[in-house]
Amino acid sequence: MKRECFCKWNMSSKNREDAIAELIREFSFQKTTENLLQIALETRELAEPTIVHEGIAMPHCRSILVDDFMIIIGKSDSGIPWPEKTVNIIILFITPVKPSGPSEHMELIKHLAKTLRSGGAEKILSAESPSEAASILKFSYGGNHKDE
Amino acid sequence: MNKELEKLISLHDLDVMISDLANKDISKQEKKLGLSPDSAANELQKMRDELASTIVRKNRDLYEQLAGHYGNAVVPVVNHRCSGCFTQLPTAFFTSQDKNDLVETCPSCGRFIYWCD
Ligand SMILES: [Zn+2]
């Protein structure tokens, strides 16, 4: 699986809500879509903070508002409260709702679980560049969507 | 976008999230990541019911009926077609200036429809 991901280095957000918004903005959706995706991801976080490793959060959902995989890796050197524990890396993804069901969504989670559990988590926390972070997760780096 | 339509879309995405967490394979992978899909699904169900209670009765009942029948009650319009039943929508639908300002349903299958970005 070689999916494309964006990266947002040096995130400025100081809390979970702002961090999710900061990353979603990188996808350049219209405002209403941004808001609805924010609600979906935040609701999931309220049900259970998606901390998948010390220092790493993974907000994710499927939504009828996207028609392709939207993946972004965010990094904050100072850390973002999530909200009880601080995270430095955020792997956010939104996958489409397809008639074929959730198998592709499941494959992506499986891929990430396998990669993070086999040393990827430690590696991505010390990744020095967006392209390095993307390659650790075996994604192709699609750039820093807005800034490059 | 019409606020009621936004709620219907959110309700749909929440239902997808809950059904994903109940999916055996997804649940297994979420557990491998250290997450707790079962308790998350329970919490989401409460939030789902809370959201549903704020939706106008008529729309809520129709949503439940459509979701029960088709598995999905809200679909995007793609290339002037309802993406649920693929029926071409009447011209009046896509020439309208106020797309998404009203809660509309597909004249063929009855699903709630919305226009994407
Ligand atoms: Zn239809």
Coordinates of N, CA, C and O in Angstrom, one line a residue, chain A residues 12 14 16 20 23 27 29 35 39 52 54-56 61 69 78 81-85 100 113 124 130 132 134 137:
Chain A
S12 N 1.1 24.9 15.3 CA 1.1 26.0 16.3 C 0.0 25.7 17.3 O -0.1 26.4 18.3
K14 N -2.4 24.6 20.4 CA -2.0 24.3 21.8 C -3.0 23.4 22.4 O -2.9 23.1 23.6
R16 N -6.2 20.0 21.6 CA -6.6 19.0 20.6 C -7.6 19.5 19.5 O -7.4 19.2 18.4
I20 N -6.8 19.4 15.5 CA -7.5 18.8 14.5 C -7.9 19.8 13.4 O -7.8 19.5 12.2
L23 N -5.0 20.7 11.1 CA -4.6 19.6 10.1 C -5.7 19.5 9.0 O -5.4 19.4 7.9
F27 N -6.3 20.2 4.0 CA -6.9 19.5 2.9 C -7.7 20.5 1.9 O -8.1 20.1 0.9
F29 N -10.7 21.9 2.1 CA -12.2 21.7 1.8 C -12.9 23.0 2.0 O -12.3 24.0 2.6
N35 N -16.0 21.8 8.9 CA -16.6 21.8 10.2 C -17.2 20.4 10.5 O -17.1 19.9 11.6
I39 N -16.3 17.9 13.5 CA -17.2 17.3 14.5 C -17.0 15.8 14.6 O -17.0 15.2 15.7
V52 N -2.2 6.2 20.4 CA -1.9 4.9 20.0 C -0.5 4.5 20.4 O -0.1 3.3 20.2
E54 N 2.8 6.3 23.2 CA 3.2 7.5 24.0 C 3.7 8.6 23.0 O 4.6 8.4 22.2
G55 N 3.0 9.7 23.0 CA 3.4 10.9 22.1 C 2.8 10.8 20.7 O 3.0 11.7 19.9
I56 N 1.9 9.8 20.5 CA 1.3 9.8 19.2 C -0.2 9.6 19.3 O -0.7 8.7 19.9
C61 N -11.6 8.7 11.0 CA -13.0 8.3 10.8 C -13.2 8.0 9.3 O -12.3 8.3 8.5
F69 N -8.9 8.9 0.1 CA -8.2 8.8 1.4 C -7.5 10.2 1.7 O -6.8 10.7 0.8
S78 N 6.7 21.2 20.7 CA 6.4 21.6 22.1 C 5.3 20.6 22.7 O 5.1 20.6 23.9
P81 N -1.6 18.9 24.3 CA -2.4 18.1 25.3 C -3.5 17.3 24.6 O -4.3 18.0 23.9
W82 N -3.6 16.0 24.8 CA -4.6 15.2 24.0 C -5.6 14.5 24.9 O -5.9 13.4 24.7
P83 N -6.3 15.0 25.8 CA -6.0 16.2 26.6 C -5.2 15.9 27.8 O -4.5 16.8 28.4
E84 N -5.2 14.6 28.2 CA -4.5 14.2 29.5 C -3.0 14.0 29.3 O -2.2 14.3 30.1
K85 N -2.7 13.5 28.1 CA -1.3 13.2 27.8 C -0.9 14.1 26.6 O -1.7 14.4 25.8
S100 N -18.6 -0.8 -1.2 CA -17.8 -2.0 -0.9 C -17.6 -2.3 0.6 O -17.1 -3.3 1.0
A113 N -1.1 0.0 12.4 CA -0.9 -0.8 13.6 C 0.4 -1.6 13.5 O 1.3 -1.6 14.3
I124 N 9.1 7.5 14.1 CA 8.4 8.7 13.6 C 8.5 9.8 14.7 O 8.5 11.0 14.3
P130 N 9.4 16.0 7.1 CA 8.1 15.4 6.7 C 8.3 14.2 5.8 O 7.6 13.2 6.0
E132 N 10.7 12.1 5.7 CA 11.2 11.0 6.5 C 10.0 10.4 7.2 O 9.8 9.1 7.3
A134 N 6.8 10.4 6.4 CA 6.0 9.7 5.5 C 6.6 8.4 5.1 O 5.9 7.4 5.0
L137 N 6.1 5.6 7.7 CA 4.8 5.0 7.6 C 4.5 4.4 6.3 O 3.3 4.0 6.0

